[in-house]
Coordinates of C-alpha atoms in Angstrom, one line a residue:
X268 CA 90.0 -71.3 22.3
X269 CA 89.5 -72.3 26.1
X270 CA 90.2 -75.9 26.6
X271 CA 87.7 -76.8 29.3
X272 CA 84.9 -79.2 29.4
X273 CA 81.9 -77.4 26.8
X274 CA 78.8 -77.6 28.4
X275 CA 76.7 -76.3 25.3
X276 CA 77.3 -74.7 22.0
X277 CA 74.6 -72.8 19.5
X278 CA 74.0 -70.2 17.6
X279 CA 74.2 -66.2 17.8
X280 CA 71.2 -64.0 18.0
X281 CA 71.0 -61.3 15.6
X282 CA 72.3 -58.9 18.0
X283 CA 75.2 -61.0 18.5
X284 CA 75.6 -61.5 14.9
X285 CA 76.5 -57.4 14.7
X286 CA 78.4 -57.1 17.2
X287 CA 80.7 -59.7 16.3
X288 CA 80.9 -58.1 13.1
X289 CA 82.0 -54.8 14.2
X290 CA 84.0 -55.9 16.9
X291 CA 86.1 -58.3 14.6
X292 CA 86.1 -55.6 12.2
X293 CA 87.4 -52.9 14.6
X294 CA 89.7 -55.5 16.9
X295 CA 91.7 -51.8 18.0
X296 CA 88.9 -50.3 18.8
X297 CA 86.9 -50.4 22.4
X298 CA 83.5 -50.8 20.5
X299 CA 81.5 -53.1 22.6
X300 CA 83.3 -53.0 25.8
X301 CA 81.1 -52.3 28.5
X302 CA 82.9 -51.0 31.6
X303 CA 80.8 -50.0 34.9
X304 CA 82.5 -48.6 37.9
X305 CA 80.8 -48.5 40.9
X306 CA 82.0 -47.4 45.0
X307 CA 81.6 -49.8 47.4
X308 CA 80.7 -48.4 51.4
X309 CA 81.1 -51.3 54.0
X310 CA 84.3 -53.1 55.0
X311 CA 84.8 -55.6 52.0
X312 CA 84.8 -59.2 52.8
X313 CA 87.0 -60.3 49.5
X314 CA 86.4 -63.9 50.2
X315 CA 83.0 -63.6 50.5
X316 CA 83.1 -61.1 47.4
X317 CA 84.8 -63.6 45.2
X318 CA 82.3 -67.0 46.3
X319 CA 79.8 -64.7 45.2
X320 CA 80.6 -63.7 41.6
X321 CA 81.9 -67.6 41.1
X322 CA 78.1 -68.8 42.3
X323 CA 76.7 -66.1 39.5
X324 CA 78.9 -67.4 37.0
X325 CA 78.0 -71.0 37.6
X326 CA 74.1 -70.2 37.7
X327 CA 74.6 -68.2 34.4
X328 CA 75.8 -70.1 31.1
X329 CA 76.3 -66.9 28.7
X330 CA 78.6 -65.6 31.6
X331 CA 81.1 -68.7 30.8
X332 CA 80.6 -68.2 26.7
X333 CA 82.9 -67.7 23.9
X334 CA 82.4 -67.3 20.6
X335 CA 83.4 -69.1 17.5
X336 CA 83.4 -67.7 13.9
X337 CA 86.3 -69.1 12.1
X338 CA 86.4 -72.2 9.9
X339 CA 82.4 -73.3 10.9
X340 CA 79.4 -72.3 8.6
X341 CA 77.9 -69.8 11.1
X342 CA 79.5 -67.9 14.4
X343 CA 78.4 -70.6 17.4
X344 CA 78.8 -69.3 20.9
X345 CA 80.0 -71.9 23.4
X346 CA 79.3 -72.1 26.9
X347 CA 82.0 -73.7 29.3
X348 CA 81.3 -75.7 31.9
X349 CA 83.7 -73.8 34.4
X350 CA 85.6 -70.9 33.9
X351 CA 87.9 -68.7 35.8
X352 CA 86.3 -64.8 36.7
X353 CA 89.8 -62.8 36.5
X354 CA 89.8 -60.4 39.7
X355 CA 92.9 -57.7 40.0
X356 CA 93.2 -56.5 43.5
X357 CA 94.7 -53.5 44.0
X358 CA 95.8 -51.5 47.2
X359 CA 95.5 -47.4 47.3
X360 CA 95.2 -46.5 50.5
X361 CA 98.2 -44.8 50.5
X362 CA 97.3 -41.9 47.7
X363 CA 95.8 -39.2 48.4
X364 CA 91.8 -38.3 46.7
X365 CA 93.2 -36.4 43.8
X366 CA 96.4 -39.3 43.2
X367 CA 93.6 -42.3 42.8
X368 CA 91.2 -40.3 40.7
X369 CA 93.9 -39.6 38.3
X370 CA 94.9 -43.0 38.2
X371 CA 91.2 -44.6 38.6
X372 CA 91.0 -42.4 34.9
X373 CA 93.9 -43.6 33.7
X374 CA 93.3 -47.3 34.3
X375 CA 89.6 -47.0 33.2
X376 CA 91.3 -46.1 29.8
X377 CA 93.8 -49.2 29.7
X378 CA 90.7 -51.4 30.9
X379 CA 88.7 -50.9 27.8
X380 CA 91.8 -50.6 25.3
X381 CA 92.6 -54.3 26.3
X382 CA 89.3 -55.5 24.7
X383 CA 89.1 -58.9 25.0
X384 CA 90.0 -62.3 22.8
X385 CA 86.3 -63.0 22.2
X386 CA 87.4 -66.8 21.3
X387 CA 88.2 -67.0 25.1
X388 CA 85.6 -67.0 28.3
X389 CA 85.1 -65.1 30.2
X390 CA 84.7 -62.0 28.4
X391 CA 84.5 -59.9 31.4
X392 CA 86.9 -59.1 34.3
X393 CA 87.1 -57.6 37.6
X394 CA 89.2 -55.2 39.2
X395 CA 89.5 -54.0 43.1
X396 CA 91.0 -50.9 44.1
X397 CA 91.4 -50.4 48.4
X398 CA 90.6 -46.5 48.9
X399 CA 90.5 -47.2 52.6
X400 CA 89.2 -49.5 55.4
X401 CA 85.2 -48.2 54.4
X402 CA 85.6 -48.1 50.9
X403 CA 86.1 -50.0 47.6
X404 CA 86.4 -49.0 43.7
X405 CA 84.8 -52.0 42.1
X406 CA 85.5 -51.9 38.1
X407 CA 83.4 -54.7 35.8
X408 CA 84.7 -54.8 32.3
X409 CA 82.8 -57.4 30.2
X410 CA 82.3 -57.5 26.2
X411 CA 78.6 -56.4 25.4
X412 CA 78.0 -60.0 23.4
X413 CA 76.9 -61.5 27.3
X414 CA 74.8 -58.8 28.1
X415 CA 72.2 -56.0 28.0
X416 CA 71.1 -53.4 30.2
X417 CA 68.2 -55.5 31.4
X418 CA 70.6 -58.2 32.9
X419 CA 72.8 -56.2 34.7
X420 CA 70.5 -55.4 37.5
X421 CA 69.8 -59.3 37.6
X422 CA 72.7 -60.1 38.3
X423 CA 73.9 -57.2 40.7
X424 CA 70.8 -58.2 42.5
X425 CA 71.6 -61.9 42.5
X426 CA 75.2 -60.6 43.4
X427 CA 74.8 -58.6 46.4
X428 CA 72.4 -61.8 48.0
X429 CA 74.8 -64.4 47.7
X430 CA 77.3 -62.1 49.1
X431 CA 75.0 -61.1 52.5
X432 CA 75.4 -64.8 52.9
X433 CA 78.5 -66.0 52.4
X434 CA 79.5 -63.0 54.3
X435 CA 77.5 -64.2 57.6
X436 CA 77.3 -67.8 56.9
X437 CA 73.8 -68.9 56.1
X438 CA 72.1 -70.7 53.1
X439 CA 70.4 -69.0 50.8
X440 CA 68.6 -71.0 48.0
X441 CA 68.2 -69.2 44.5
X442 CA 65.6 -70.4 42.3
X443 CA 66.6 -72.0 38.8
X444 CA 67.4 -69.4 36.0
X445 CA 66.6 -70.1 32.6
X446 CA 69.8 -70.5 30.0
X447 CA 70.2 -68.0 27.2
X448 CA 69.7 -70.7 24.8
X449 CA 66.3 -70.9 25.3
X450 CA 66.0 -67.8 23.7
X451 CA 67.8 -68.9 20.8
X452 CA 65.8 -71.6 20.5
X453 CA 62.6 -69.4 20.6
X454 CA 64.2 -67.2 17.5
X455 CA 65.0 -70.2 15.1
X456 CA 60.9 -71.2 15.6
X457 CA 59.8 -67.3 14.4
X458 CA 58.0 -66.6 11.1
X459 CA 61.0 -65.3 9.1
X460 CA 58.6 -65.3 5.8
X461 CA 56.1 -63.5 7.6
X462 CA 58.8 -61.3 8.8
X463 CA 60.4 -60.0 5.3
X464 CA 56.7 -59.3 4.0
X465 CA 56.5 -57.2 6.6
X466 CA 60.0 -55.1 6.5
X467 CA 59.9 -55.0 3.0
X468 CA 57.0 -53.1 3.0
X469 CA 58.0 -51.1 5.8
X470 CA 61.0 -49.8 4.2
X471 CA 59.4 -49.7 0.7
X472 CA 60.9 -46.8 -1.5
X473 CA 63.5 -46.1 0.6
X474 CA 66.9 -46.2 -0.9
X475 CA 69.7 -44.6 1.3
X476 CA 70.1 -43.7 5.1
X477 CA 69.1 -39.8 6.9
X478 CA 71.8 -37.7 6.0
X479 CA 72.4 -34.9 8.8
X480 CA 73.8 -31.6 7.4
X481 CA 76.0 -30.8 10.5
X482 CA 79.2 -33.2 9.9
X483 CA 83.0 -32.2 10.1
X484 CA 84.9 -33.3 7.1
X485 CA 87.1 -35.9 7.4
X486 CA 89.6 -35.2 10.5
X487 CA 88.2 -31.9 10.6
X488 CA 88.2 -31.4 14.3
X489 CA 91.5 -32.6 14.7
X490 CA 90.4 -35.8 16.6
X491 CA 92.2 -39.4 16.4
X492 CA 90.5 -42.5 15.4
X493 CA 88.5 -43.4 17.7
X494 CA 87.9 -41.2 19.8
X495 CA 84.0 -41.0 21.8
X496 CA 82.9 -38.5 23.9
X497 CA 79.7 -37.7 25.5
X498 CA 77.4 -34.6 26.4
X499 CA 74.4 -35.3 28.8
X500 CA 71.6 -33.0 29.3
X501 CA 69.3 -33.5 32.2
X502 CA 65.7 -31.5 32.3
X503 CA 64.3 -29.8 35.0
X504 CA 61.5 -33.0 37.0
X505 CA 59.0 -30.3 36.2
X506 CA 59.3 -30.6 32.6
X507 CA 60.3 -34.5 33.1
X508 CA 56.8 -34.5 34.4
X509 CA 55.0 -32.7 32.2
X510 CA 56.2 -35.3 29.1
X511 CA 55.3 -38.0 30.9
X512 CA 52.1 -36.4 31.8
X513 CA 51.4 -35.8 28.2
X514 CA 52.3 -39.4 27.4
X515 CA 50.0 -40.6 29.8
X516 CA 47.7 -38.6 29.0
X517 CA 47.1 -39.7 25.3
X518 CA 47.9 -43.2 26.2
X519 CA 51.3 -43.4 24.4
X520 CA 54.8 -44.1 25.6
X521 CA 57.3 -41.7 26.7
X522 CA 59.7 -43.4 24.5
X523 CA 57.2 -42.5 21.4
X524 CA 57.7 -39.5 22.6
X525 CA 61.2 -39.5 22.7
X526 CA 61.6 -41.0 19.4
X527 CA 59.1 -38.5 17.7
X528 CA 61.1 -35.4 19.0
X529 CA 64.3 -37.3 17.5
X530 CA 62.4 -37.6 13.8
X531 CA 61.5 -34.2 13.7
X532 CA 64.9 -32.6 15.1
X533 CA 66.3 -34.8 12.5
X534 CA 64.1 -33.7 9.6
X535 CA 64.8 -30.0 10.3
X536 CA 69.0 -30.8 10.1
X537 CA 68.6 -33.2 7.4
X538 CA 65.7 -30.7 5.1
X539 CA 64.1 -35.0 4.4
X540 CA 60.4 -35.8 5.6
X541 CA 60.9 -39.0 5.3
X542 CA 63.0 -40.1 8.0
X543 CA 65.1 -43.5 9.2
X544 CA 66.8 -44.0 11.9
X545 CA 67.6 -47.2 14.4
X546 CA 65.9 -47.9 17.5
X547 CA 67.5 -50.4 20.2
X548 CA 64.4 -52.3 21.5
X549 CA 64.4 -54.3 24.6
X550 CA 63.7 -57.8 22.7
X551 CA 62.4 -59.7 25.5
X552 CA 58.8 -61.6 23.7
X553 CA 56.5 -62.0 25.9
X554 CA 55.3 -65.7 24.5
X555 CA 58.6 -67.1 26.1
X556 CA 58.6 -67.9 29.6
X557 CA 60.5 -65.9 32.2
X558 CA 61.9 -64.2 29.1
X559 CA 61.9 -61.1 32.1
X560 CA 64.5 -63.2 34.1
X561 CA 66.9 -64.2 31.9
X562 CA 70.5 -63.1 31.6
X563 CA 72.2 -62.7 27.9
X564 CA 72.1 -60.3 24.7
X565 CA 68.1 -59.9 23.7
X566 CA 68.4 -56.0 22.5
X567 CA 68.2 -55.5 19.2
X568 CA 68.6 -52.9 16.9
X569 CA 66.4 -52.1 13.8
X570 CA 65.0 -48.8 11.4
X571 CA 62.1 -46.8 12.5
X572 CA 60.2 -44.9 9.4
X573 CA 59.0 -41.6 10.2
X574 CA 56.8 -39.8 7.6
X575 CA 57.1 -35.9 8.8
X576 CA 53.7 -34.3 7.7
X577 CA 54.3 -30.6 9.0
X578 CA 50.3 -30.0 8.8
X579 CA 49.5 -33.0 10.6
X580 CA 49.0 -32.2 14.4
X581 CA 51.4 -33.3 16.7
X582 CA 49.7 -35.4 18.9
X583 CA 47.7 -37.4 15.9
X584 CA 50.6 -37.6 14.6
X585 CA 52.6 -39.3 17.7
X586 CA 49.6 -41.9 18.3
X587 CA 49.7 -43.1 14.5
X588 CA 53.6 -43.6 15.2
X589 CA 52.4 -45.5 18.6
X590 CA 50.5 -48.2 16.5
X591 CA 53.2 -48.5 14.1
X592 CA 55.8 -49.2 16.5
X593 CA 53.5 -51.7 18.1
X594 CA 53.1 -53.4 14.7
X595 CA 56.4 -53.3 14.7
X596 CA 57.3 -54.8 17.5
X597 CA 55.8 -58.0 16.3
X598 CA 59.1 -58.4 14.3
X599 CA 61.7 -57.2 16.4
X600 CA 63.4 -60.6 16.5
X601 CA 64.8 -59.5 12.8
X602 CA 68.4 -59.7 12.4
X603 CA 69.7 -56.4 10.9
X604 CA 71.2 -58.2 7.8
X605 CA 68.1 -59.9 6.7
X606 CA 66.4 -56.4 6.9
X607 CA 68.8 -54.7 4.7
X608 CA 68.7 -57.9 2.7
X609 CA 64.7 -57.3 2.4
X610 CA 65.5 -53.4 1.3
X611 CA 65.7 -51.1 -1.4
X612 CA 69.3 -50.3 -0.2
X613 CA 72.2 -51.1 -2.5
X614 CA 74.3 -53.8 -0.6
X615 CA 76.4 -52.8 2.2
X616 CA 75.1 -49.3 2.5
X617 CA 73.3 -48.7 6.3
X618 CA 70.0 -48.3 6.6
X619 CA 70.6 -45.6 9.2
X620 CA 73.6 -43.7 10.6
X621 CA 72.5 -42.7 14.0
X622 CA 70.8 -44.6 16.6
X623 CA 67.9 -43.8 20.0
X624 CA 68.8 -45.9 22.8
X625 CA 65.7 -45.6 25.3
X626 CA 67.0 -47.2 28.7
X627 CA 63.8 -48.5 30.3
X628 CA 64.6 -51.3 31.9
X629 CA 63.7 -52.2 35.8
X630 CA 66.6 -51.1 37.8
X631 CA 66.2 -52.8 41.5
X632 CA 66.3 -50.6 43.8
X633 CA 67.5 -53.2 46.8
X634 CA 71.0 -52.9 44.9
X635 CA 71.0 -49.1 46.3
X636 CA 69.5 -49.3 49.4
X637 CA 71.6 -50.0 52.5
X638 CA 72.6 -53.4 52.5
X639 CA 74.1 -54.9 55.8
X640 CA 77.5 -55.0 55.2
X641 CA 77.8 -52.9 52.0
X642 CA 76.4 -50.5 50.1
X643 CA 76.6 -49.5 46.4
X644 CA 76.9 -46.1 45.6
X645 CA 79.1 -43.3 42.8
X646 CA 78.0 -45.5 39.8
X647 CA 79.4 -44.7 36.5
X648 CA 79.8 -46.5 33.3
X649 CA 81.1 -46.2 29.9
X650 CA 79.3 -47.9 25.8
X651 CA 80.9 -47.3 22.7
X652 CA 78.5 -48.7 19.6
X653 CA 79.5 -48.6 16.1
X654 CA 77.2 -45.7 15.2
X655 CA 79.2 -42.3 14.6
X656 CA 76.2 -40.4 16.6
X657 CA 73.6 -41.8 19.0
X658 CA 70.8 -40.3 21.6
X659 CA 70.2 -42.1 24.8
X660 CA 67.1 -41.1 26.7
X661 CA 67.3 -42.3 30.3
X662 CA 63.6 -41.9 32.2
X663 CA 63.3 -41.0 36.0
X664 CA 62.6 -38.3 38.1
X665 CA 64.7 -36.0 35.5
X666 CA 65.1 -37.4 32.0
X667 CA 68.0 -37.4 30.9
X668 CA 69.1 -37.1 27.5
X669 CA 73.1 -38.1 26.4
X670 CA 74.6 -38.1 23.3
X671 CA 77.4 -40.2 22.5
X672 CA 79.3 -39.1 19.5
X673 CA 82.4 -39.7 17.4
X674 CA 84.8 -36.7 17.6
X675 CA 85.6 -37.4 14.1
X676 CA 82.5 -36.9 12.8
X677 CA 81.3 -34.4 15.0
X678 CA 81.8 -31.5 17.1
X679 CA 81.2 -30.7 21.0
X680 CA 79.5 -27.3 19.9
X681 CA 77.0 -29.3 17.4
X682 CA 76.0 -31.9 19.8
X683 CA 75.1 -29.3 22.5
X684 CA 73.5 -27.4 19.7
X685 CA 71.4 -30.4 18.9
X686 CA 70.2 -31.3 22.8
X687 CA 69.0 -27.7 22.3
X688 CA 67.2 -27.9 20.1
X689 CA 65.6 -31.7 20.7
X690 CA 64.8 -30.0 24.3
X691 CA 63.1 -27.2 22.5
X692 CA 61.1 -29.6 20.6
X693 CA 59.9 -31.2 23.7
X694 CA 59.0 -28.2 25.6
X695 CA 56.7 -27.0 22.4
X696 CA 55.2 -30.6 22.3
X697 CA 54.3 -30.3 25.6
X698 CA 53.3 -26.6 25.7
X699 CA 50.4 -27.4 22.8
X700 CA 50.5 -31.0 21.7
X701 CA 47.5 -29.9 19.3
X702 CA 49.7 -27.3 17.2
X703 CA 51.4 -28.7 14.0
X704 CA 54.8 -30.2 13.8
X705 CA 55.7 -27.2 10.9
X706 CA 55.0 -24.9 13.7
X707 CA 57.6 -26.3 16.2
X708 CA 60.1 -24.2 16.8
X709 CA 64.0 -25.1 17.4
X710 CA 65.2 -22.1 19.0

């Protein structure tokens, strides 16, 4: 444990409850280390680069936490006064294009395998790599406990300000932000008995997690423990348009969309009807203030229940899941535990095995337009979760859909089979939205 000052301590969100778990459980394992890698156009001003990150730090407390689990009642995450940002500079103007993008892979790989000590702040770390005069590799490693998708704009944002400043010398003023604890204080006032009634019913008469019928055996495919890949698939902006069109259209969401597809590709692999399987919700209420500006961990991840009624029409269908997700969402602050707790699971069995990631949060676009000293460009990241199999829809011009899967479980050939197939879906859902979902073909 750090032995500077403490400037708060309090508890974990539920989020941060899981995570721990699996992270502690699976200490050789890169689950939970987010890494982004990003190119950096502009003559670097390191100085200026450095003051910058140490003023975002300061402003934001869950950037200087650690978090404790042993010997107390409950995990407590604790928030440092100061802490040090570690920032490796490195110098490889001398290789040639194809010599750093070997090694750029190479250290990208030995980056997340060092994990982090999560008893420790910060959990995140920086490294620089020269290319030349123009241009910098900027790697940021942290542990996924500090952070969602949500904040990382935020801060990049917040990031690229401070450094225009320092970098030519004038003031710039940034308003207050809001500490993460705030938001843990908001969770210990919610209706928890309010809350089981609710999942209890939800989840009423279901007994064991979707079972998909397209698994290797055991070390089947010759992988290592471990070992994550991922196969993206990006549709065509006219049939990008045409879902959201259609979602638009009917006054749903493109994630209900999204998610509906999912249920019934997963009903067709699994032969169920009635299907479960996790969603990752944004988590941000809208009853707490400035809930939109605050940095930290508010994602959660909990079950959706899909009834597949393959004479029900697709679209009357895909508005009656809608309303339930917004009914839903009234309880998203459940922890994961309490929900299998509330079940008809036997203890310790998962209420689902795959998760849908829908990655709809603002992304400012001043962090991509031409700044006037750098510019930010060649972004790239990498997530490993503890699910063997996920699907993450990212919205824009051309939706893209990923799928992140563990080679041990499954195969390159069935994961391309199954983006397929999910496109095929959509495309038919689109094509006659009125037709039933038994008539939806996969091929």
């Amino acid at each position: 444990m750090s032995e500077a000052t403490i400037a708060d301590i309090y508890p974990l969100s539920p989020m941060q409850q899981g995570m721990l778990f699996h992270s502690l459980y699976e200490p050789e394992s890169a689950v939970y280390v987010e890494q982004a890698s990003y190119t950096l156009n502009g003559r670097l001003n390191y100085d200026s680069f450095v003051q910058a990150w140490a003023t975002v730090i300061a402003r934001h407390s869950i950037l200087r936490s650690a978090f404790l689990w042993e010997d107390v009642d409950e995990p407590m995450q604790i928030a440092y006064e100061q802490v040090e940002l570690p920032i490796e500079w490195l110098d490889w103007t001398e290789q040639s294009p194809d010599e750093r993008e070997r090694h750029l892979t190479e250290l990208l790989i030995a980056d997340r395998e060092r994990g982090f000590d999560l008893d420790y702040a910060p959990l995140m770390r920086l490294t620089l790599i020269a290319c030349s005069s123009e241009e910098t590799t900027l790697i940021w490693t942290h542990h996924h406990l500090l952070l969602d998708g949500w904040s990382t704009p935020l801060l990049l944002h917040e990031l690229f300000r401070l450094y225009e400043a320092y970098a030519t010398g004038e003031t710039l003023d940034l308003p207050p932000v809001p500490p993460y604890r705030e938001y843990i204080a908001w969770l210990q006032e919610q209706d928890q008995a309010a809350a089981e009634a609710f999942w209890r019913q939800y989840l009423s008469g279901l007994t064991a997690p979707t079972k998909l019928s397209v698994e290797n055996l055991p070390n089947s495919s010759g992988a290592t423990k471990n070992e994550y890949y991922e196969i993206c698939h990006t549709l065509s902006p006219q049939q990008s348009e045409q879902i959201q069109e259609l979602a638009q259209q009917h006054k749903i969401t493109l994630n209900t969309v999204l998610q509906g597809a999912w249920a019934i590709l997963l009903s067709r692999y699994s032969g169920e009807n009635d299907i479960v399987f996790g969603s990752t919700v944004s988590g941000r209420p809208a009853d707490l203030p400035d809930a939109e500006t605050m940095v930290g961990l508010f994602i959660n991840t909990l079950p959706v229940r899909f009834e597949i009624e393959p004479e029900a029409s697709i679209i009357d269908w895909l508005r009656d899941v809608h309303r339930r997700q917004a009914e839903l969402r009234q309880y998203e602050y459940s922890s994961l535990a309490q929900i299998q707790a509330w079940s008809e699971f036997e203890p310790g069995t998962p209420l689902f095995e795959n998760i849908l990631v829908f990655e709809n949060y603002p992304v400012d676009e001043a962090v991509h337009e031409q700044q006037n000293r750098l510019t930010l460009s060649e972004i790239t990241s990498f997530s490993q979760t503890n699910y063997p199999i996920a699907l993450i829809g990212q919205p824009g011009a051309a939706l893209t859909l990923s799928i992140p899967y563990d080679a041990n479980r499954f195969n390159a050939a069935t994961i391309e089979r199954m983006l397929g197939h999910l496109t095929t879906i959509l495309t038919g859902i689109v094509a006659d939205p009125h037709r039933t979902i038994g008539s939806l073909p996969l091929l």
